[in-house]
mmCIF file of C-alpha atoms and ligand atoms in Angstrom:
data_model
loop_
_atom_site.group_PDB
_atom_site.id
_atom_site.type_symbol
_atom_site.label_atom_id
_atom_site.label_comp_id
_atom_site.label_asym_id
_atom_site.label_seq_id
_atom_site.Cartn_x
_atom_site.Cartn_y
_atom_site.Cartn_z
ATOM 1 C CA UNK Y 1 -36.237 59.132 -67.649
ATOM 2 C CA UNK Y 2 -37.162 59.598 -71.316
ATOM 3 C CA UNK Y 3 -38.246 63.216 -71.254
ATOM 4 C CA UNK Y 4 -37.887 66.283 -69.043
ATOM 5 C CA UNK Y 5 -39.903 69.478 -69.088
ATOM 6 C CA UNK Y 6 -38.360 72.651 -67.705
ATOM 7 C CA UNK Y 7 -39.334 76.275 -67.358
ATOM 8 C CA UNK Y 8 -37.574 77.886 -70.321
ATOM 9 C CA UNK Y 9 -33.983 78.568 -69.181
ATOM 10 C CA UNK Y 10 -32.006 81.821 -69.337
ATOM 11 C CA UNK Y 11 -28.317 82.255 -70.119
ATOM 12 C CA UNK Y 12 -26.836 84.706 -67.629
ATOM 13 C CA UNK Y 13 -23.535 85.130 -69.542
ATOM 14 C CA UNK Y 14 -23.102 84.933 -73.287
ATOM 15 C CA UNK Y 15 -21.054 86.440 -76.165
ATOM 16 C CA UNK Y 16 -22.950 87.251 -79.348
ATOM 17 C CA UNK Y 17 -20.235 89.253 -81.192
ATOM 18 C CA UNK Y 18 -21.617 91.560 -83.897
ATOM 19 C CA UNK Y 19 -22.334 92.012 -87.620
ATOM 20 C CA UNK Y 20 -22.547 88.786 -89.646
ATOM 21 C CA UNK Y 21 -21.778 86.675 -86.616
ATOM 22 C CA UNK Y 22 -25.156 87.501 -85.076
ATOM 23 C CA UNK Y 23 -26.919 85.177 -87.515
ATOM 24 C CA UNK Y 24 -25.276 82.204 -85.828
ATOM 25 C CA UNK Y 25 -25.095 83.322 -82.226
ATOM 26 C CA UNK Y 26 -28.509 84.886 -81.699
ATOM 27 C CA UNK Y 27 -30.421 82.036 -83.299
ATOM 28 C CA UNK Y 28 -28.491 79.397 -81.404
ATOM 29 C CA UNK Y 29 -29.170 81.081 -78.064
ATOM 30 C CA UNK Y 30 -32.824 81.801 -78.855
ATOM 31 C CA UNK Y 31 -33.245 78.092 -79.615
ATOM 32 C CA UNK Y 32 -33.315 77.106 -75.937
ATOM 33 C CA UNK Y 33 -33.068 80.306 -73.881
ATOM 34 C CA UNK Y 34 -35.692 82.963 -73.290
ATOM 35 C CA UNK Y 35 -33.196 85.580 -72.144
ATOM 36 C CA UNK Y 36 -29.436 85.998 -72.377
ATOM 37 C CA UNK Y 37 -27.090 88.448 -70.712
ATOM 38 C CA UNK Y 38 -25.050 89.815 -73.606
ATOM 39 C CA UNK Y 39 -21.406 90.578 -72.886
ATOM 40 C CA UNK Y 40 -20.083 93.986 -74.010
ATOM 41 C CA UNK Y 41 -16.554 92.998 -75.111
ATOM 42 C CA UNK Y 42 -16.992 93.992 -78.745
ATOM 43 C CA UNK Y 43 -14.330 95.842 -80.739
ATOM 44 C CA UNK Y 44 -14.793 98.673 -79.753
ATOM 45 C CA UNK Y 45 -16.515 97.747 -76.470
ATOM 46 C CA UNK Y 46 -20.077 98.687 -75.514
ATOM 47 C CA UNK Y 47 -19.270 101.574 -73.150
ATOM 48 C CA UNK Y 48 -22.449 103.638 -73.162
ATOM 49 C CA UNK Y 49 -26.204 103.200 -72.896
ATOM 50 C CA UNK Y 50 -26.579 104.540 -76.451
ATOM 51 C CA UNK Y 51 -24.121 101.926 -77.751
ATOM 52 C CA UNK Y 52 -25.891 99.163 -75.833
ATOM 53 C CA UNK Y 53 -29.245 100.212 -77.273
ATOM 54 C CA UNK Y 54 -28.004 100.178 -80.851
ATOM 55 C CA UNK Y 55 -26.295 96.800 -80.286
ATOM 56 C CA UNK Y 56 -29.601 95.522 -78.892
ATOM 57 C CA UNK Y 57 -31.376 96.589 -82.093
ATOM 58 C CA UNK Y 58 -28.821 94.736 -84.219
ATOM 59 C CA UNK Y 59 -29.401 91.609 -82.126
ATOM 60 C CA UNK Y 60 -33.195 91.857 -82.378
ATOM 61 C CA UNK Y 61 -32.950 91.978 -86.172
ATOM 62 C CA UNK Y 62 -31.533 88.461 -86.139
ATOM 63 C CA UNK Y 63 -34.361 86.848 -84.199
ATOM 64 C CA UNK Y 64 -36.572 84.333 -85.979
ATOM 65 C CA UNK Y 65 -40.130 85.596 -86.577
ATOM 66 C CA UNK Y 66 -42.335 85.164 -83.518
ATOM 67 C CA UNK Y 67 -39.414 84.631 -81.125
ATOM 68 C CA UNK Y 68 -39.907 85.904 -77.567
ATOM 69 C CA UNK Y 69 -36.167 85.940 -76.888
ATOM 70 C CA UNK Y 70 -34.943 88.960 -74.900
ATOM 71 C CA UNK Y 71 -31.333 90.147 -74.871
ATOM 72 C CA UNK Y 72 -30.284 91.725 -71.579
ATOM 73 C CA UNK Y 73 -27.553 94.239 -72.237
ATOM 74 C CA UNK Y 74 -24.437 95.110 -70.238
ATOM 75 C CA UNK Y 75 -22.021 98.049 -70.225
ATOM 76 C CA UNK Y 76 -18.242 97.649 -70.305
ATOM 77 C CA UNK Y 77 -16.781 99.416 -67.302
ATOM 78 C CA UNK Y 78 -13.688 101.524 -67.667
ATOM 79 C CA UNK Y 79 -11.961 104.193 -65.630
ATOM 80 C CA UNK Y 80 -13.605 106.612 -68.088
ATOM 81 C CA UNK Y 81 -17.211 105.426 -67.632
ATOM 82 C CA UNK Y 82 -19.441 108.457 -67.041
ATOM 83 C CA UNK Y 83 -21.468 108.525 -63.833
ATOM 84 C CA UNK Y 84 -24.462 109.820 -65.797
ATOM 85 C CA UNK Y 85 -24.323 106.729 -68.009
ATOM 86 C CA UNK Y 86 -24.513 104.459 -64.970
ATOM 87 C CA UNK Y 87 -27.571 106.256 -63.634
ATOM 88 C CA UNK Y 88 -29.186 106.060 -67.056
ATOM 89 C CA UNK Y 89 -28.310 102.349 -67.281
ATOM 90 C CA UNK Y 90 -29.909 101.691 -63.906
ATOM 91 C CA UNK Y 91 -33.232 103.084 -65.062
ATOM 92 C CA UNK Y 92 -33.135 101.395 -68.487
ATOM 93 C CA UNK Y 93 -35.059 98.086 -68.385
ATOM 94 C CA UNK Y 94 -32.944 96.616 -71.216
ATOM 95 C CA UNK Y 95 -29.692 96.968 -69.258
ATOM 96 C CA UNK Y 96 -29.051 94.407 -66.580
ATOM 97 C CA UNK Y 97 -25.652 95.422 -65.234
ATOM 98 C CA UNK Y 98 -22.076 96.473 -65.862
ATOM 99 C CA UNK Y 99 -19.158 94.206 -66.624
ATOM 100 C CA UNK Y 100 -15.766 94.541 -64.990
ATOM 101 C CA UNK Y 101 -12.889 93.179 -67.058
ATOM 102 C CA UNK Y 102 -9.518 93.667 -65.429
ATOM 103 C CA UNK Y 103 -7.539 95.053 -68.415
ATOM 104 C CA UNK Y 104 -5.896 92.361 -70.509
ATOM 105 C CA UNK Y 105 -7.297 89.232 -68.794
ATOM 106 C CA UNK Y 106 -9.288 87.911 -71.741
ATOM 107 C CA UNK Y 107 -10.595 88.492 -75.290
ATOM 108 C CA UNK Y 108 -11.157 92.218 -76.045
ATOM 109 C CA UNK Y 109 -10.420 93.339 -72.496
ATOM 110 C CA UNK Y 110 -7.521 95.705 -73.161
ATOM 111 C CA UNK Y 111 -9.765 98.707 -72.543
ATOM 112 C CA UNK Y 112 -10.965 97.286 -69.232
ATOM 113 C CA UNK Y 113 -10.024 98.407 -65.749
ATOM 114 C CA UNK Y 114 -6.331 98.677 -64.860
ATOM 115 C CA UNK Y 115 -6.806 99.381 -61.162
ATOM 116 C CA UNK Y 116 -10.043 98.217 -59.579
ATOM 117 C CA UNK Y 117 -9.786 100.857 -56.848
ATOM 118 C CA UNK Y 118 -10.019 103.536 -59.528
ATOM 119 C CA UNK Y 119 -13.625 102.557 -60.236
ATOM 120 C CA UNK Y 120 -14.812 102.535 -56.595
ATOM 121 C CA UNK Y 121 -16.732 105.797 -57.190
ATOM 122 C CA UNK Y 122 -18.563 104.038 -60.047
ATOM 123 C CA UNK Y 123 -19.307 100.996 -57.881
ATOM 124 C CA UNK Y 124 -20.736 103.319 -55.248
ATOM 125 C CA UNK Y 125 -23.180 104.713 -57.806
ATOM 126 C CA UNK Y 126 -24.102 101.220 -58.989
ATOM 127 C CA UNK Y 127 -24.708 100.127 -55.398
ATOM 128 C CA UNK Y 128 -26.930 103.123 -54.766
ATOM 129 C CA UNK Y 129 -28.808 102.720 -58.061
ATOM 130 C CA UNK Y 130 -29.260 98.941 -57.694
ATOM 131 C CA UNK Y 131 -27.269 98.134 -60.850
ATOM 132 C CA UNK Y 132 -25.506 94.738 -60.564
ATOM 133 C CA UNK Y 133 -21.771 94.259 -61.166
ATOM 134 C CA UNK Y 134 -20.734 91.312 -63.350
ATOM 135 C CA UNK Y 135 -17.135 90.340 -62.815
ATOM 136 C CA UNK Y 136 -14.518 88.544 -64.850
ATOM 137 C CA UNK Y 137 -12.786 87.360 -61.698
ATOM 138 C CA UNK Y 138 -9.146 86.998 -62.695
ATOM 139 C CA UNK Y 139 -6.339 89.370 -61.831
ATOM 140 C CA UNK Y 140 -4.269 90.889 -64.601
ATOM 141 C CA UNK Y 141 -0.874 90.726 -62.944
ATOM 142 C CA UNK Y 142 1.565 89.171 -65.420
ATOM 143 C CA UNK Y 143 3.516 87.787 -62.425
ATOM 144 C CA UNK Y 144 0.559 85.631 -61.342
ATOM 145 C CA UNK Y 145 0.435 82.096 -62.694
ATOM 146 C CA UNK Y 146 -2.454 81.767 -65.138
ATOM 147 C CA UNK Y 147 -3.951 78.938 -63.052
ATOM 148 C CA UNK Y 148 -3.956 81.113 -59.901
ATOM 149 C CA UNK Y 149 -5.545 84.251 -61.316
ATOM 150 C CA UNK Y 150 -9.084 83.569 -60.124
ATOM 151 C CA UNK Y 151 -7.965 82.850 -56.563
ATOM 152 C CA UNK Y 152 -5.784 85.982 -56.539
ATOM 153 C CA UNK Y 153 -8.617 88.167 -57.815
ATOM 154 C CA UNK Y 154 -10.879 86.899 -55.046
ATOM 155 C CA UNK Y 155 -8.286 87.615 -52.368
ATOM 156 C CA UNK Y 156 -6.982 90.894 -53.742
ATOM 157 C CA UNK Y 157 -10.110 92.534 -55.140
ATOM 158 C CA UNK Y 158 -13.396 90.757 -54.533
ATOM 159 C CA UNK Y 159 -13.151 90.585 -50.732
ATOM 160 C CA UNK Y 160 -12.650 94.337 -50.660
ATOM 161 C CA UNK Y 161 -15.428 95.098 -53.175
ATOM 162 C CA UNK Y 162 -17.978 93.130 -51.125
ATOM 163 C CA UNK Y 163 -16.848 94.781 -47.894
ATOM 164 C CA UNK Y 164 -16.916 98.331 -49.242
ATOM 165 C CA UNK Y 165 -20.206 97.958 -51.124
ATOM 166 C CA UNK Y 166 -22.368 95.598 -49.051
ATOM 167 C CA UNK Y 167 -25.533 96.384 -51.014
ATOM 168 C CA UNK Y 168 -23.956 95.967 -54.451
ATOM 169 C CA UNK Y 169 -25.129 92.777 -56.161
ATOM 170 C CA UNK Y 170 -22.126 91.017 -57.685
ATOM 171 C CA UNK Y 171 -21.988 88.030 -60.029
ATOM 172 C CA UNK Y 172 -18.660 86.222 -60.170
ATOM 173 C CA UNK Y 173 -18.828 84.930 -63.724
ATOM 174 C CA UNK Y 174 -17.769 81.515 -65.015
ATOM 175 C CA UNK Y 175 -16.176 80.289 -61.803
ATOM 176 C CA UNK Y 176 -13.492 77.671 -62.348
ATOM 177 C CA UNK Y 177 -12.084 76.660 -58.963
ATOM 178 C CA UNK Y 178 -13.025 74.970 -55.714
ATOM 179 C CA UNK Y 179 -11.759 78.130 -54.028
ATOM 180 C CA UNK Y 180 -14.357 80.228 -55.890
ATOM 181 C CA UNK Y 181 -17.124 77.768 -55.004
ATOM 182 C CA UNK Y 182 -16.241 77.913 -51.305
ATOM 183 C CA UNK Y 183 -15.884 81.682 -51.380
ATOM 184 C CA UNK Y 184 -19.313 82.158 -52.961
ATOM 185 C CA UNK Y 185 -20.923 79.705 -50.528
ATOM 186 C CA UNK Y 186 -19.540 81.595 -47.547
ATOM 187 C CA UNK Y 187 -20.124 85.124 -48.898
ATOM 188 C CA UNK Y 188 -23.135 87.306 -48.065
ATOM 189 C CA UNK Y 189 -26.195 86.988 -50.292
ATOM 190 C CA UNK Y 190 -25.083 89.983 -52.400
ATOM 191 C CA UNK Y 191 -22.755 87.546 -54.261
ATOM 192 C CA UNK Y 192 -23.719 84.835 -56.771
ATOM 193 C CA UNK Y 193 -21.841 82.948 -59.505
ATOM 194 C CA UNK Y 194 -22.434 81.558 -62.959
ATOM 195 C CA UNK Y 195 -21.074 78.188 -64.062
ATOM 196 C CA UNK Y 196 -20.407 77.168 -67.678
ATOM 197 C CA UNK Y 197 -21.194 73.788 -69.209
ATOM 198 C CA UNK Y 198 -17.602 73.326 -70.339
ATOM 199 C CA UNK Y 199 -16.178 73.899 -66.842
ATOM 200 C CA UNK Y 200 -18.588 71.191 -65.642
ATOM 201 C CA UNK Y 201 -17.647 68.756 -68.418
ATOM 202 C CA UNK Y 202 -13.872 69.272 -68.645
ATOM 203 C CA UNK Y 203 -10.703 69.742 -66.647
ATOM 204 C CA UNK Y 204 -7.178 70.670 -67.642
ATOM 205 C CA UNK Y 205 -6.256 67.096 -68.520
ATOM 206 C CA UNK Y 206 -8.836 67.270 -71.288
ATOM 207 C CA UNK Y 207 -7.115 70.442 -72.500
ATOM 208 C CA UNK Y 208 -3.493 69.372 -72.244
ATOM 209 C CA UNK Y 209 -3.087 65.602 -71.945
ATOM 210 C CA UNK Y 210 -2.900 63.548 -75.150
ATOM 211 C CA UNK Y 211 -2.262 66.612 -77.327
ATOM 212 C CA UNK Y 212 -3.254 70.246 -76.902
ATOM 213 C CA UNK Y 213 -6.925 70.940 -77.636
ATOM 214 C CA UNK Y 214 -7.351 74.554 -78.747
ATOM 215 C CA UNK Y 215 -11.135 74.278 -78.776
ATOM 216 C CA UNK Y 216 -11.076 73.656 -75.023
ATOM 217 C CA UNK Y 217 -8.970 76.735 -74.370
ATOM 218 C CA UNK Y 218 -10.921 79.415 -72.543
ATOM 219 C CA UNK Y 219 -10.616 82.003 -69.794
ATOM 220 C CA UNK Y 220 -10.628 81.260 -66.953
ATOM 221 C CA UNK Y 221 -8.497 78.325 -68.044
ATOM 222 C CA UNK Y 222 -9.770 74.844 -67.107
ATOM 223 C CA UNK Y 223 -8.461 73.739 -63.722
ATOM 224 C CA UNK Y 224 -7.883 70.451 -61.875
ATOM 225 C CA UNK Y 225 -10.309 67.572 -61.607
ATOM 226 C CA UNK Y 226 -10.976 68.483 -57.959
ATOM 227 C CA UNK Y 227 -12.050 71.940 -59.102
ATOM 228 C CA UNK Y 228 -14.330 70.440 -61.752
ATOM 229 C CA UNK Y 229 -15.888 68.225 -59.080
ATOM 230 C CA UNK Y 230 -16.477 71.187 -56.768
ATOM 231 C CA UNK Y 231 -18.195 73.062 -59.617
ATOM 232 C CA UNK Y 232 -20.435 70.074 -60.342
ATOM 233 C CA UNK Y 233 -21.396 69.771 -56.688
ATOM 234 C CA UNK Y 234 -22.186 73.494 -56.550
ATOM 235 C CA UNK Y 235 -24.291 73.385 -59.725
ATOM 236 C CA UNK Y 236 -26.377 70.389 -58.656
ATOM 237 C CA UNK Y 237 -26.586 71.362 -54.972
ATOM 238 C CA UNK Y 238 -29.733 73.466 -55.130
ATOM 239 C CA UNK Y 239 -27.885 76.461 -53.667
ATOM 240 C CA UNK Y 240 -29.525 79.519 -55.311
ATOM 241 C CA UNK Y 241 -26.196 81.362 -55.470
ATOM 242 C CA UNK Y 242 -25.114 79.202 -58.421
ATOM 243 C CA UNK Y 243 -26.840 79.473 -61.762
ATOM 244 C CA UNK Y 244 -26.406 78.907 -65.475
ATOM 245 C CA UNK Y 245 -24.142 81.108 -67.602
ATOM 246 C CA UNK Y 246 -22.709 79.449 -70.689
ATOM 247 C CA UNK Y 247 -19.950 81.963 -71.496
ATOM 248 C CA UNK Y 248 -20.499 80.701 -75.024
ATOM 249 C CA UNK Y 249 -17.688 82.576 -76.826
ATOM 250 C CA UNK Y 250 -17.278 81.885 -80.542
ATOM 251 C CA UNK Y 251 -14.059 82.314 -82.494
ATOM 252 C CA UNK Y 252 -13.417 81.114 -86.045
ATOM 253 C CA UNK Y 253 -11.546 77.829 -86.474
ATOM 254 C CA UNK Y 254 -8.672 79.824 -87.925
ATOM 255 C CA UNK Y 255 -8.376 81.973 -84.808
ATOM 256 C CA UNK Y 256 -8.593 78.937 -82.482
ATOM 257 C CA UNK Y 257 -6.224 76.617 -84.357
ATOM 258 C CA UNK Y 258 -3.368 79.055 -84.393
ATOM 259 C CA UNK Y 259 0.113 79.511 -82.920
ATOM 260 C CA UNK Y 260 -1.554 82.061 -80.625
ATOM 261 C CA UNK Y 261 -5.126 80.811 -80.346
ATOM 262 C CA UNK Y 262 -8.040 82.823 -78.955
ATOM 263 C CA UNK Y 263 -9.728 81.910 -75.657
ATOM 264 C CA UNK Y 264 -13.379 80.884 -75.816
ATOM 265 C CA UNK Y 265 -15.577 77.793 -76.200
ATOM 266 C CA UNK Y 266 -18.753 77.876 -78.293
ATOM 267 C CA UNK Y 267 -21.590 76.033 -76.531
ATOM 268 C CA UNK Y 268 -24.748 77.916 -77.543
ATOM 269 C CA UNK Y 269 -25.702 75.354 -80.229
ATOM 270 C CA UNK Y 270 -26.530 72.714 -77.602
ATOM 271 C CA UNK Y 271 -26.247 74.544 -74.295
ATOM 272 C CA UNK Y 272 -29.146 73.100 -72.340
ATOM 273 C CA UNK Y 273 -28.324 69.612 -73.625
ATOM 274 C CA UNK Y 274 -24.763 69.910 -72.255
ATOM 275 C CA UNK Y 275 -26.048 70.904 -68.832
ATOM 276 C CA UNK Y 276 -28.677 68.147 -68.904
ATOM 277 C CA UNK Y 277 -26.009 65.533 -69.572
ATOM 278 C CA UNK Y 278 -23.938 66.681 -66.584
ATOM 279 C CA UNK Y 279 -26.936 66.766 -64.252
ATOM 280 C CA UNK Y 280 -28.056 63.329 -65.448
ATOM 281 C CA UNK Y 281 -24.582 61.840 -64.984
ATOM 282 C CA UNK Y 282 -24.738 62.987 -61.377
ATOM 283 C CA UNK Y 283 -28.319 61.836 -60.853
ATOM 284 C CA UNK Y 284 -29.444 65.399 -60.292
ATOM 285 C CA UNK Y 285 -31.878 66.121 -63.124
ATOM 286 C CA UNK Y 286 -34.356 67.230 -60.468
ATOM 287 C CA UNK Y 287 -32.205 70.278 -59.641
ATOM 288 C CA UNK Y 288 -31.597 71.337 -63.260
ATOM 289 C CA UNK Y 289 -34.681 73.540 -63.542
ATOM 290 C CA UNK Y 290 -33.789 75.744 -60.589
ATOM 291 C CA UNK Y 291 -30.182 76.097 -61.758
ATOM 292 C CA UNK Y 292 -31.108 76.811 -65.378
ATOM 293 C CA UNK Y 293 -34.394 78.682 -65.099
ATOM 294 C CA UNK Y 294 -35.100 80.041 -61.616
ATOM 295 C CA UNK Y 295 -32.125 81.087 -59.473
ATOM 296 C CA UNK Y 296 -30.670 83.582 -61.967
ATOM 297 C CA UNK Y 297 -33.981 85.381 -62.397
ATOM 298 C CA UNK Y 298 -34.399 85.539 -58.610
ATOM 299 C CA UNK Y 299 -30.921 86.970 -58.103
ATOM 300 C CA UNK Y 300 -31.489 89.698 -60.706
ATOM 301 C CA UNK Y 301 -34.989 90.415 -59.384
ATOM 302 C CA UNK Y 302 -36.695 89.427 -62.646
ATOM 303 C CA UNK Y 303 -39.782 87.314 -63.217
ATOM 304 C CA UNK Y 304 -39.255 83.616 -63.851
ATOM 305 C CA UNK Y 305 -40.273 82.609 -67.400
ATOM 306 C CA UNK Y 306 -43.638 80.964 -67.896
ATOM 307 C CA UNK Y 307 -43.067 79.107 -71.177
ATOM 308 C CA UNK Y 308 -41.670 75.568 -70.916
ATOM 309 C CA UNK Y 309 -39.266 73.480 -72.976
ATOM 310 C CA UNK Y 310 -38.989 69.719 -73.262
ATOM 311 C CA UNK Y 311 -35.831 67.677 -73.665
ATOM 312 C CA UNK Y 312 -36.030 64.167 -75.035
ATOM 313 C CA UNK Y 313 -33.730 61.214 -74.587
ATOM 314 C CA UNK Y 314 -32.480 60.850 -78.114
ATOM 315 C CA UNK Y 315 -29.003 60.316 -79.504
ATOM 316 C CA UNK Y 316 -27.821 62.900 -82.030
ATOM 317 C CA UNK Y 317 -24.479 64.083 -83.355
ATOM 318 C CA UNK Y 318 -23.161 67.607 -82.950
ATOM 319 C CA UNK Y 319 -22.079 68.895 -86.397
ATOM 320 C CA UNK Y 320 -18.325 69.017 -87.055
ATOM 321 C CA UNK Y 321 -18.413 72.703 -88.012
ATOM 322 C CA UNK Y 322 -20.935 75.540 -88.066
ATOM 323 C CA UNK Y 323 -21.171 78.614 -90.280
ATOM 324 C CA UNK Y 324 -19.953 81.720 -88.484
ATOM 325 C CA UNK Y 325 -20.401 84.828 -90.631
ATOM 326 C CA UNK Y 326 -18.168 84.208 -93.623
ATOM 327 C CA UNK Y 327 -16.046 81.854 -91.517
ATOM 328 C CA UNK Y 328 -16.623 78.568 -89.712
ATOM 329 C CA UNK Y 329 -16.348 77.583 -86.080
ATOM 330 C CA UNK Y 330 -15.900 74.298 -84.287
ATOM 331 C CA UNK Y 331 -18.784 73.893 -81.831
ATOM 332 C CA UNK Y 332 -18.177 72.272 -78.457
ATOM 333 C CA UNK Y 333 -18.257 68.460 -78.809
ATOM 334 C CA UNK Y 334 -18.030 68.714 -82.621
ATOM 335 C CA UNK Y 335 -18.812 65.346 -84.192
ATOM 336 C CA UNK Y 336 -19.631 63.712 -80.847
ATOM 337 C CA UNK Y 337 -22.898 62.176 -79.686
ATOM 338 C CA UNK Y 338 -25.267 63.831 -77.237
ATOM 339 C CA UNK Y 339 -28.088 61.943 -75.563
ATOM 340 C CA UNK Y 340 -30.538 64.751 -74.801
ATOM 341 C CA UNK Y 341 -32.251 66.749 -77.497
ATOM 342 C CA UNK Y 342 -34.472 69.812 -77.304
ATOM 343 C CA UNK Y 343 -37.936 69.145 -78.664
ATOM 344 C CA UNK Y 344 -38.341 72.054 -81.103
ATOM 345 C CA UNK Y 345 -42.146 71.974 -80.895
ATOM 346 C CA UNK Y 346 -42.226 73.181 -77.283
HETATM 347 C C1 LIG G 1 -14.481 85.248 -73.917
HETATM 348 C C2 LIG G 1 -14.533 85.823 -75.338
HETATM 349 O O1 LIG G 1 -13.999 85.188 -76.269
HETATM 350 O O2 LIG G 1 -15.121 86.884 -75.520
HETATM 351 N N1 LIG G 1 -13.488 84.209 -73.867
HETATM 352 C C3 LIG G 1 -13.419 83.210 -72.948
HETATM 353 O O3 LIG G 1 -12.449 82.438 -73.016
HETATM 354 N N2 LIG G 1 -14.312 83.028 -72.025
HETATM 355 C C4 LIG G 1 -14.238 86.335 -72.938
HETATM 356 C C5 LIG G 1 -14.442 85.937 -71.484
HETATM 357 O O4 LIG G 1 -15.572 85.792 -71.033
HETATM 358 O O5 LIG G 1 -13.448 85.769 -70.790
HETATM 359 ZN ZN1 LIG G 2 -17.468 85.539 -71.135
#
């Protein structure tokens, strides 16, 4: 196949950061996505509807002229989140849901939720108001092995959330294990999951064998090859519970190549191309459109995009570095060849 045409995809999980960084992140996402769910883990976090609306304005200012890209905003849940804010969020068309970060599990999550049970009253309001819950599904117990945190969160928290709030729509973000795949498959239709390109393309050997690769370090940490294979099977399966979410999460080279490096992989510069290469490798290009452009919109109850994009079979090299505000970042697959390329005229 020399060319594929898809309904314009959406990114259901993405980090834009703020300030100067928006020049890079917003334009890269708008390149191939029509919508992106924007994560609220800024410093300080996006707690309120007012904060989300001003962040949205800052994002819109960075869009190229004539772009139809739409950021979908999220609120950062905390034990202190006001009930009134949740009700306001539910009726605001620019806000798509609320994000649960167990405190301390990942970048800028220290002000997240210490005890999930403490926010049950908030989840009840979200369930009633039809506001989806987006979950960073790892527990924050320092005693739990970092490779087991997703499984523990599912057992200790997610099972109970789904049982208590059967009408609450929940997205388990960036799943990384076979256990998560099986759990989502078996769960009621209130639960869906996003899958990143890097969790489809890598496993922990890529991260740790033959030298430590800080640019592959992310949360949830990459798991075993069998987990990677389960994620690939889920993504290409045509099961509408699994859809695209890049978790593109930029950090400067300095902050990644450090004695205590930040977690996050930047994939927005070539996101749809990364997914296309995985789907092609597994002879599943025919299921890419639903995964990338249809199932997420259906789950969130939004219209599917009408515009199309075309990808061409063409070898090109990912740049070694990209400007990132006044700093630089190392994009995923820096300096390596990719074999699909977005046709910019579509
Ligand atoms: C994300 C970030 O840098 O904001 N990092 C990551 O490794 N994925 C946060 C997150 O989604 O966990
Ligand atoms: Zn993320």
